[in-house]
Coordinates of C-alpha atoms and ligand atoms in Angstrom, one line a residue:
M1 CA -48.7 82.1 21.2
R2 CA -47.3 79.4 23.4
K3 CA -50.4 77.4 22.9
E4 CA -49.9 77.6 19.1
V5 CA -46.3 76.5 19.3
A6 CA -47.3 73.6 21.6
A7 CA -50.1 72.6 19.2
A8 CA -47.8 72.8 16.2
A9 CA -45.1 70.8 18.0
A10 CA -47.8 68.3 19.0
I11 CA -48.8 67.9 15.4
T12 CA -45.2 67.5 14.3
V13 CA -44.4 65.0 17.0
G14 CA -47.7 63.3 16.3
G15 CA -46.9 63.3 12.6
A16 CA -43.4 61.9 13.2
A17 CA -44.8 59.2 15.5
F18 CA -47.3 58.4 12.9
G19 CA -44.6 58.2 10.3
V20 CA -42.5 56.0 12.5
A21 CA -45.5 53.8 13.1
L22 CA -46.2 53.7 9.4
F23 CA -42.6 52.9 8.7
L24 CA -42.5 50.1 11.4
R25 CA -45.7 48.6 10.0
H26 CA -44.3 48.7 6.5
W27 CA -41.0 47.2 7.7
E28 CA -42.8 44.5 9.7
R29 CA -45.0 43.7 6.8
Q30 CA -42.0 43.5 4.5
R31 CA -40.2 41.3 6.9
E32 CA -43.2 38.9 7.1
Q33 CA -43.5 38.9 3.4
R34 CA -39.8 38.0 3.0
L35 CA -40.2 35.3 5.6
R36 CA -43.1 33.9 3.7
Q37 CA -41.0 33.9 0.5
A38 CA -38.2 32.1 2.3
K39 CA -40.6 29.6 3.6
R40 CA -42.0 29.1 0.1
I41 CA -38.5 28.3 -1.1
L42 CA -38.0 26.0 1.8
R43 CA -41.2 24.1 1.1
K44 CA -40.4 23.7 -2.6
F45 CA -37.0 22.5 -1.7
A46 CA -38.3 20.0 0.9
N47 CA -40.8 18.8 -1.7
D48 CA -38.2 18.2 -4.3
C49 CA -36.1 16.4 -1.7
A50 CA -38.9 14.2 -0.5
T51 CA -38.2 10.5 -0.3
P52 CA -41.5 8.7 0.3
V53 CA -41.3 4.9 0.7
S54 CA -42.5 4.2 -2.9
K55 CA -39.7 6.4 -4.3
L56 CA -37.2 4.7 -2.1
W57 CA -38.2 1.3 -3.4
N58 CA -37.7 2.6 -6.9
V59 CA -34.3 3.7 -6.0
A60 CA -33.5 0.4 -4.3
N61 CA -34.7 -1.5 -7.4
D62 CA -32.6 0.7 -9.7
L63 CA -29.5 0.1 -7.6
C64 CA -30.1 -3.7 -7.8
S65 CA -30.3 -3.7 -11.6
N66 CA -27.3 -1.4 -11.9
M67 CA -25.4 -3.8 -9.7
E68 CA -26.3 -6.7 -11.9
A69 CA -25.3 -4.7 -15.0
G70 CA -21.9 -3.9 -13.4
L71 CA -21.3 -7.5 -12.5
S72 CA -21.9 -8.5 -16.2
S73 CA -20.0 -5.8 -18.0
E74 CA -16.9 -3.6 -17.7
E75 CA -18.9 -0.8 -19.3
S76 CA -21.1 0.2 -16.5
E77 CA -22.0 3.1 -14.3
L78 CA -21.1 1.1 -11.2
G79 CA -17.5 -0.1 -11.3
M80 CA -18.4 -3.3 -9.4
L81 CA -14.7 -4.2 -9.1
V82 CA -13.7 -7.6 -7.9
S83 CA -11.3 -6.3 -5.3
Y84 CA -10.4 -9.2 -3.1
I85 CA -10.7 -13.0 -3.6
E86 CA -9.6 -15.0 -0.7
P87 CA -9.1 -16.1 1.9
L88 CA -11.7 -14.0 3.6
P89 CA -11.1 -13.8 7.4
T90 CA -12.8 -16.6 9.3
G91 CA -12.6 -15.1 12.8
E92 CA -10.0 -17.7 13.8
E93 CA -7.0 -15.5 12.9
K94 CA -4.6 -15.1 15.7
G95 CA -1.4 -13.1 16.2
I96 CA 0.1 -9.7 15.7
Y97 CA -0.4 -8.1 12.3
Y98 CA 0.7 -4.9 10.6
G99 CA -1.1 -2.7 8.1
I100 CA -0.7 0.4 6.2
N101 CA -3.5 2.8 5.1
L102 CA -2.4 5.2 2.5
R103 CA -4.5 8.4 2.3
G104 CA -4.2 11.5 0.2
T105 CA -1.6 13.4 2.2
N106 CA -0.6 11.0 4.9
F107 CA -0.4 7.3 5.7
L108 CA -1.3 5.4 8.8
L109 CA 0.9 2.6 10.3
I110 CA -1.3 0.2 12.2
R111 CA -0.5 -2.8 14.4
G112 CA -2.9 -5.0 16.4
R113 CA -3.4 -8.3 17.9
L114 CA -6.1 -10.7 16.9
G115 CA -7.1 -13.4 19.4
G116 CA -9.1 -15.7 17.2
K117 CA -12.7 -16.9 18.0
N118 CA -14.0 -13.5 16.8
L119 CA -12.3 -11.9 19.9
P120 CA -12.0 -8.2 19.4
I121 CA -8.8 -6.7 18.1
S122 CA -6.5 -5.6 20.9
E123 CA -3.2 -3.8 21.5
L124 CA -4.1 -1.6 18.6
Q125 CA -1.4 1.0 17.8
R126 CA -1.5 3.5 15.1
E127 CA 0.7 6.2 13.9
E128 CA 0.0 8.9 11.3
V129 CA 2.8 10.0 9.0
A130 CA 2.5 13.1 6.8
I131 CA 3.7 12.7 3.2
P132 CA 5.9 15.5 2.0
S133 CA 4.5 16.9 -1.3
S134 CA 7.7 16.0 -3.1
A135 CA 6.9 12.3 -2.5
M136 CA 3.5 12.7 -4.0
D137 CA 4.3 15.0 -7.0
G138 CA 6.9 13.0 -8.9
D139 CA 6.4 10.5 -11.6
S140 CA 7.8 7.7 -9.5
T141 CA 6.6 6.2 -6.3
E142 CA 10.0 5.2 -5.1
E143 CA 10.4 8.1 -2.7
L144 CA 7.0 7.5 -1.2
F145 CA 7.5 3.7 -0.8
D146 CA 11.0 4.2 0.6
L147 CA 9.5 6.6 3.2
I148 CA 6.8 4.1 4.1
A149 CA 9.4 1.4 4.5
V150 CA 11.6 3.5 6.7
E151 CA 8.7 4.6 8.9
L152 CA 7.4 1.0 9.1
A153 CA 10.8 -0.3 10.2
K154 CA 10.8 2.3 13.0
F155 CA 7.3 1.5 14.0
I156 CA 8.0 -2.2 14.1
S157 CA 11.1 -1.7 16.2
V158 CA 9.2 0.4 18.7
H159 CA 6.4 -2.0 19.0
S160 CA 8.4 -5.2 18.3
E161 CA 7.3 -8.5 19.7
I162 CA 8.0 -11.9 18.5
D163 CA 4.8 -13.5 17.3
G164 CA 5.9 -17.1 17.4
E165 CA 2.9 -18.6 15.7
A166 CA 3.3 -16.9 12.4
E167 CA 7.1 -16.7 12.5
S168 CA 7.6 -19.7 10.3
R169 CA 5.3 -18.4 7.6
E170 CA 5.8 -15.6 5.2
R171 CA 4.1 -12.8 6.8
K172 CA 1.9 -10.5 4.9
L173 CA 1.4 -6.8 5.3
G174 CA -2.0 -5.4 4.7
F175 CA -2.0 -2.3 2.4
T176 CA -5.2 -0.3 1.9
I177 CA -5.7 2.8 0.0
S178 CA -8.3 5.5 0.8
F179 CA -9.3 7.3 -2.3
P180 CA -9.6 11.1 -2.0
V181 CA -13.1 12.5 -2.9
E182 CA -12.2 14.1 -6.2
E183 CA -10.1 11.3 -7.6
D184 CA -10.1 13.0 -11.0
A185 CA -8.7 16.2 -9.7
V186 CA -6.1 14.6 -7.4
S187 CA -4.7 12.1 -9.9
S188 CA -3.0 14.6 -12.1
G189 CA 0.6 14.8 -11.3
T190 CA 0.7 12.4 -8.4
A191 CA 2.9 9.3 -8.4
I192 CA 0.1 7.0 -7.1
K193 CA -2.6 6.6 -9.6
W194 CA -5.6 7.3 -7.4
R195 CA -8.1 5.0 -8.9
S196 CA -10.0 2.0 -7.5
L197 CA -8.1 -1.2 -8.1
S198 CA -9.5 -4.6 -9.0
V199 CA -7.6 -7.7 -8.1
N200 CA -6.3 -8.0 -11.7
D201 CA -5.2 -4.4 -12.0
I202 CA -1.8 -4.2 -13.7
V203 CA -1.0 -0.8 -12.1
G204 CA -1.8 -2.3 -8.7
K205 CA 0.5 -5.3 -9.3
E206 CA 3.4 -3.0 -10.3
L207 CA 2.9 -0.8 -7.3
T208 CA 2.8 -3.9 -5.1
N209 CA 6.2 -5.0 -6.5
D210 CA 7.6 -1.6 -6.0
I211 CA 6.5 -1.5 -2.4
N212 CA 8.0 -4.9 -1.7
Q213 CA 11.3 -3.8 -3.2
S214 CA 11.4 -0.9 -0.8
L215 CA 10.6 -3.3 2.1
E216 CA 13.3 -5.7 1.0
K217 CA 15.9 -3.1 0.7
L218 CA 15.5 -2.3 4.4
G219 CA 15.4 -6.0 5.4
I220 CA 11.8 -5.9 6.6
D221 CA 10.4 -9.4 6.5
L222 CA 6.9 -8.4 5.6
R223 CA 5.4 -8.5 2.1
V224 CA 2.4 -6.7 0.6
F225 CA 0.2 -9.1 -1.4
A226 CA -2.1 -6.5 -3.0
L227 CA -3.3 -3.0 -2.9
V228 CA -6.9 -3.0 -1.6
N229 CA -9.2 -0.1 -1.1
D230 CA -10.0 0.7 2.4
T231 CA -13.7 -0.1 2.2
T232 CA -12.8 -3.6 1.2
G233 CA -10.4 -3.8 4.1
D234 CA -13.2 -2.8 6.4
L235 CA -15.4 -5.6 5.0
A236 CA -12.5 -8.1 5.7
G237 CA -12.6 -6.7 9.3
G238 CA -16.3 -7.2 9.5
R239 CA -16.0 -10.8 8.3
Y240 CA -13.6 -11.5 11.1
Y241 CA -16.3 -10.6 13.6
S242 CA -19.3 -12.1 11.8
K243 CA -20.0 -14.4 8.9
E244 CA -23.1 -12.4 8.4
N245 CA -21.2 -9.2 7.6
V246 CA -22.2 -8.8 4.0
A247 CA -21.2 -5.2 3.3
A248 CA -19.0 -2.4 4.5
I249 CA -19.7 1.2 3.8
T250 CA -17.4 4.2 3.9
L251 CA -19.3 7.4 4.8
G252 CA -17.1 10.3 5.4
M253 CA -16.0 12.9 3.0
A254 CA -16.4 10.3 0.3
T255 CA -18.5 7.2 0.2
D256 CA -18.2 3.7 -1.2
V257 CA -19.3 0.2 -0.5
S258 CA -17.7 -3.2 -0.7
Y259 CA -19.8 -6.4 -0.3
V260 CA -19.5 -10.1 -0.5
E261 CA -20.8 -11.5 -3.7
S262 CA -21.1 -15.1 -4.7
A263 CA -18.7 -15.9 -7.5
E264 CA -21.5 -17.3 -9.7
Q265 CA -23.1 -13.9 -9.7
V266 CA -20.1 -12.3 -11.4
P267 CA -20.3 -13.1 -15.1
K268 CA -17.5 -10.7 -16.0
W269 CA -15.0 -12.6 -13.7
H270 CA -12.8 -14.9 -15.8
G271 CA -10.3 -15.7 -13.2
Q272 CA -9.9 -18.8 -11.0
S273 CA -13.0 -19.6 -9.0
P274 CA -12.4 -18.9 -5.4
N275 CA -12.6 -22.0 -3.1
S276 CA -15.1 -20.3 -0.8
G277 CA -17.3 -19.4 -3.8
E278 CA -17.2 -15.8 -2.6
M279 CA -15.4 -12.6 -3.5
I280 CA -15.5 -9.1 -2.4
V281 CA -16.9 -6.6 -4.9
N282 CA -16.2 -2.9 -4.6
M283 CA -19.3 -1.2 -5.9
Q284 CA -18.0 2.4 -6.3
W285 CA -21.6 3.3 -5.5
G286 CA -20.8 7.0 -5.5
N287 CA -21.3 6.7 -9.2
F288 CA -24.8 5.4 -8.9
S289 CA -27.5 7.4 -10.6
S290 CA -31.2 6.9 -11.2
S291 CA -34.1 8.9 -12.5
H292 CA -35.8 8.2 -9.2
L293 CA -33.1 10.1 -7.2
P294 CA -34.6 13.4 -5.9
F295 CA -32.3 15.9 -7.6
T296 CA -33.1 19.5 -7.1
E297 CA -32.0 22.7 -8.9
F298 CA -29.3 23.1 -6.2
D299 CA -27.9 19.7 -6.9
A300 CA -27.8 20.5 -10.6
S301 CA -25.8 23.6 -10.1
L302 CA -23.5 22.0 -7.6
D303 CA -22.8 19.3 -10.1
A304 CA -22.3 21.6 -13.0
E305 CA -19.8 23.7 -11.2
S306 CA -17.9 20.7 -9.8
S307 CA -14.7 19.3 -11.2
N308 CA -16.5 16.2 -12.4
P309 CA -19.9 17.2 -13.7
G310 CA -22.2 14.3 -14.4
S311 CA -20.3 11.8 -12.4
R312 CA -20.5 10.6 -8.8
M313 CA -24.2 11.8 -8.6
F314 CA -25.1 9.6 -5.6
E315 CA -22.0 10.7 -3.8
K316 CA -23.0 14.3 -4.3
L317 CA -26.3 13.6 -2.5
I318 CA -25.1 11.7 0.4
S319 CA -21.4 12.3 1.4
G320 CA -19.8 14.6 3.9
M321 CA -18.1 16.6 1.2
Y322 CA -21.3 17.9 -0.3
L323 CA -24.1 18.1 2.4
G324 CA -23.0 21.5 3.7
E325 CA -22.5 22.8 0.2
I326 CA -26.1 22.0 -0.8
V327 CA -27.3 23.8 2.3
R328 CA -25.2 26.9 1.4
R329 CA -26.6 27.0 -2.0
V330 CA -30.2 27.0 -0.7
L331 CA -29.3 29.7 1.9
L332 CA -27.7 31.8 -0.8
K333 CA -30.9 31.7 -2.9
M334 CA -32.9 32.7 0.1
A335 CA -30.6 35.6 0.9
Q336 CA -30.7 36.8 -2.7
E337 CA -34.4 36.4 -3.3
T338 CA -36.0 37.0 0.1
A339 CA -33.4 39.0 2.0
L340 CA -33.4 36.2 4.7
F341 CA -30.4 37.9 6.4
G342 CA -31.5 41.5 5.7
D343 CA -30.9 43.8 2.8
W344 CA -27.5 42.3 1.9
V345 CA -26.2 39.1 0.5
P346 CA -23.4 38.2 2.9
P347 CA -20.4 37.8 0.5
K348 CA -19.0 34.7 2.2
L349 CA -22.3 33.0 1.6
A350 CA -21.3 33.0 -2.1
T351 CA -18.1 31.1 -1.4
P352 CA -18.4 27.4 -2.4
Y353 CA -17.7 24.7 0.1
L354 CA -17.4 27.2 3.0
L355 CA -20.0 25.3 5.0
R356 CA -18.7 22.0 6.2
S357 CA -20.8 19.1 7.4
P358 CA -19.7 19.3 11.0
D359 CA -20.9 22.9 11.2
M360 CA -24.1 22.0 9.4
A361 CA -24.6 19.2 11.9
A362 CA -24.1 21.7 14.8
M363 CA -26.7 24.0 13.4
H364 CA -29.1 21.2 12.6
Q365 CA -28.8 19.7 16.0
D366 CA -29.2 23.0 17.9
T367 CA -32.1 22.6 20.4
S368 CA -31.8 26.0 22.1
E369 CA -34.9 28.2 22.0
D370 CA -33.5 31.0 19.9
F371 CA -31.2 28.8 17.9
E372 CA -28.0 30.2 19.5
T373 CA -25.7 27.7 17.9
V374 CA -27.1 28.6 14.5
D375 CA -26.5 32.3 15.3
E376 CA -22.9 31.6 16.3
K377 CA -22.1 29.4 13.2
L378 CA -23.7 32.0 10.8
N379 CA -21.6 34.6 12.4
E380 CA -18.4 32.5 12.5
I381 CA -18.6 31.1 9.0
F382 CA -20.5 33.7 6.9
G383 CA -20.1 36.9 9.0
I384 CA -23.9 37.1 9.5
N385 CA -24.4 38.8 12.8
N386 CA -27.9 40.1 12.6
S387 CA -29.9 37.0 11.9
T388 CA -33.4 36.8 13.4
P389 CA -34.6 33.7 15.4
M390 CA -37.0 33.0 12.5
A391 CA -34.3 33.1 9.9
R392 CA -32.2 30.8 12.1
E393 CA -35.0 28.4 12.3
I394 CA -35.3 28.3 8.5
V395 CA -31.5 27.6 8.3
A396 CA -31.9 24.6 10.7
E397 CA -34.8 23.3 8.6
V398 CA -32.7 23.5 5.4
C399 CA -30.1 21.4 7.2
D400 CA -32.7 19.0 8.2
V401 CA -34.0 18.5 4.6
V402 CA -30.5 17.9 3.2
A403 CA -29.5 15.5 5.9
E404 CA -32.7 13.6 5.9
R405 CA -32.6 13.1 2.2
G406 CA -29.0 12.0 2.2
A407 CA -29.4 9.6 5.1
R408 CA -32.6 8.0 3.7
L409 CA -30.8 7.4 0.4
V410 CA -28.0 5.7 2.2
G411 CA -30.5 3.6 4.1
V412 CA -32.3 2.5 1.0
G413 CA -28.9 1.8 -0.7
I414 CA -28.4 -0.7 2.1
V415 CA -31.9 -2.2 1.4
G416 CA -31.0 -2.5 -2.3
I417 CA -27.8 -4.4 -1.6
V418 CA -29.5 -6.8 0.9
K419 CA -32.2 -7.3 -1.7
K420 CA -29.6 -8.0 -4.4
L421 CA -28.2 -10.7 -2.1
G422 CA -31.6 -12.2 -1.6
R423 CA -31.3 -11.8 2.1
I424 CA -34.3 -9.6 2.8
A425 CA -36.8 -12.3 3.9
N426 CA -35.1 -14.7 6.2
K427 CA -31.4 -14.0 6.6
K428 CA -29.6 -11.8 9.1
S429 CA -27.3 -9.3 7.4
V430 CA -24.7 -7.2 9.2
I431 CA -23.6 -4.0 7.5
T432 CA -20.7 -2.0 9.0
I433 CA -20.2 1.7 8.4
E434 CA -16.9 3.6 8.7
G435 CA -16.5 7.4 8.5
G436 CA -17.1 10.6 10.3
L437 CA -20.5 11.4 8.9
Y438 CA -22.0 8.2 10.3
E439 CA -20.0 8.3 13.5
H440 CA -20.5 11.9 14.5
Y441 CA -23.7 13.2 12.9
R442 CA -26.4 11.8 15.3
V443 CA -29.5 13.0 13.5
F444 CA -28.1 11.8 10.1
R445 CA -27.5 8.4 11.6
N446 CA -31.0 8.2 13.1
Y447 CA -32.6 9.1 9.8
L448 CA -30.5 6.4 8.1
H449 CA -31.6 3.7 10.6
S450 CA -35.3 4.8 10.5
S451 CA -35.4 4.7 6.8
V452 CA -34.4 1.1 6.7
W453 CA -37.1 0.4 9.3
E454 CA -39.7 2.3 7.3
V455 CA -38.9 0.7 4.0
L456 CA -38.7 -2.9 5.2
G457 CA -41.2 -2.8 8.0
S458 CA -40.4 -3.6 11.6
D459 CA -40.1 -7.5 11.2
L460 CA -37.8 -7.6 8.2
S461 CA -35.7 -4.7 9.3
D462 CA -34.8 -6.7 12.4
N463 CA -32.7 -8.8 10.1
V464 CA -30.6 -5.9 8.9
I465 CA -28.1 -4.9 11.5
I466 CA -26.1 -1.7 10.9
E467 CA -23.2 -0.9 13.1
N468 CA -19.9 1.0 13.4
C469 CA -16.9 -0.5 11.7
H470 CA -14.5 -2.2 14.1
G471 CA -11.1 -0.9 14.9
G472 CA -11.6 2.5 13.2
S473 CA -10.4 3.9 10.0
G474 CA -7.6 1.9 8.3
A475 CA -7.8 -1.1 10.6
G476 CA -9.1 -3.2 7.8
S477 CA -5.5 -3.6 6.6
I478 CA -4.7 -5.7 9.7
F479 CA -7.5 -8.1 9.0
L480 CA -6.4 -8.5 5.4
A481 CA -2.8 -9.2 6.6
A482 CA -4.2 -11.7 9.1
S483 CA -6.4 -13.6 6.6
Q484 CA -3.5 -13.8 4.1
T485 CA -0.9 -14.9 6.7
Y486 CA -3.0 -17.2 8.8
N487 CA -5.4 -18.9 6.5
A488 CA -3.4 -19.0 3.3
D489 CA -2.3 -22.6 4.1
S490 CA -5.7 -23.9 4.2
Y491 CA -6.2 -22.9 0.5
Ligands
ADP1 P1 -12.6 10.8 5.2 O1 -11.8 9.7 5.7 O2 -13.4 10.5 4.0 O3 -11.7 12.0 5.0 P2 -13.7 10.8 7.7 O4 -14.3 9.4 7.8 O5 -12.5 11.1 8.5 O6 -13.6 11.2 6.3 O7 -14.8 11.7 8.2 C1 -14.7 13.1 8.0 C2 -15.9 13.6 7.4 O8 -17.1 13.2 8.2 C3 -16.0 15.1 7.4 O9 -15.5 15.5 6.1 C4 -17.4 15.4 7.6 O10 -18.0 15.5 6.3 C5 -17.9 14.3 8.3 N1 -18.0 14.7 9.8 C6 -17.0 14.6 10.7 N2 -17.5 15.0 11.9 C7 -18.8 15.3 11.7 C8 -19.8 15.9 12.5 N3 -19.7 16.1 13.8 N4 -21.0 16.1 12.0 C9 -21.2 15.9 10.7 N5 -20.3 15.4 9.8 C10 -19.1 15.1 10.4
MG2 MG1 -11.7 7.8 6.5

C-alpha cells in the first residue's frame, strides 16, 4: 500500500515537475521570441535612421541650396534673416560691458571685461532674474522692461566700476533673446512677440525704443541698439576670438545657427551695404527639411502630434527637446508589440515627453555590465522595475541610434554651411556651439565630430574646428555691446 502511494506521489511530483519544466521551456521560448521581435523592430529602426556618407552629402547639398533660396527670397523654408550688420567684433574691444539675455521665463544680467587682442573675457558676472507671469501675460511690455531696468540698475550699482575708456562715448547695452522651442505655442498671449527678428524688423525697433524708455526713466546711461537673437550674439562672441569664426550653433532644447555671409550673396537685402562687406545671417535651420533626411514612422507620429506639425522638421531630429521623445516612442512600440518589459505596457511609457535627453544620455552612456543605470532610469521615469539585462541593452541601443542620427545630421549641417561659404578646400573655419546637448552629452558630441571627419576625410576636416562657445549662454550680448560701443567710431 505504502509503495503504491509512494509511486503515485512520485508520478504526481514527476508530472508536476514535467509540467513546470514544460512551462519554463515555453516561457523561455516565448521570451526569446519576444526579444527577437524587439530586435527586429530595433534593426528596422536603425536601418531607417541610417546616415551613410552618400546620404549625408545629399543632405549637405540640399541645405546649401535651401540657404541660397532663403538668401534670395522672403518666401522660403529657411528664414535666413539678416540679423546683425556691423560692426562685427574685431577682437580689439576693451572695457567693461553689460548685456541682457531674455529667455522664456527669466532674464540674465551679464557683465564682463574684454581686454582686447582677443584676450578672453574676464570678471564675468551673471545674475538670473525670474519673470513674474503677470509681466509676460499682458499686452504691453512696459512692466517687463521696467523690471529689467530696475534689476539692471541694481546689478550695475553692485558691480559698478568706472570704465574710463568708454565713458565719453554713448555706451551700448547688448540685448539678446533666446527663443523658446515652441515659438508658436508660446507667442499667444505674451507681451513679447517671440519670433526671430531681422535687423529691419518693425516690432523689434518698437521694442528697442520701449526698453530704452524704461532705461531712461531710471537714469541708466546705457542704450539698447537692437534686439538680436542669442545665436547671433554667440557668433559676435566667436568673432572677437577669431576672424575665422564663421558660424555659431545653438544646440540645447532648441537649435539654430547664425553665420557670417558676404553681403553680395544676399540678393534679398536692399539696405545699405555694410562697410565690412559682411553681415550675420540667422538661418533658422530648425526649419530645414529635405527628402534625404532619414525620417521614420516615429518621427512622423511625433510631428503629427506636436503643436506645429510639418514645421521645424530638422529641429525635431536633432534638438534636446525631441531626442528622448523619439526614444520613448520606439520603446512604447516595443512594449506593445513584443512585451519588452513583460506582459504589460507601463502606463507612464505612454506619456509624451516624459523621457528627457539628460536621462536618455545617462542610459545611453551606461557602461556597467548589467546596465544598472538603464535599470534605475527605467524604474525612476517609467515605473518599470522588472526589466531584464537584455531588454536594458535594447533600450541603450535605441538611445544610441537616435543620438547617432541627430549628431551626424548636425555634423553634416556644419559641412553644408562650410561648403556654402566655399571654405571646404583651403580655408580654416571655426564653428562654436552653445547649449546643453553639445556640452553635456559626450557620445552625441563624439558622433558629431566624427561625422564631419567621415564626410570630409581627415585632411579637409582638419580645416573645420568645432568648439564650445565662449563665456557661456547669453554672453554674446556683451560682445555685441562691445562692438557697438568700441568700434562704432571707425564706421
Ligand atoms: P536651452 O537654453 O535651449 O533651454 P540649454 O542650452 O540650457 O537649453 O541645454 C539644456 C538642454 O540640453 C536640455 O533640454 C537637454 O536637452 C540638453 N542636456 C542638458 N544636459 C544634458 C545631458 N547631460 N545629456 C544630454 N542632454 C543634455
Ligand atoms: Mg540656452
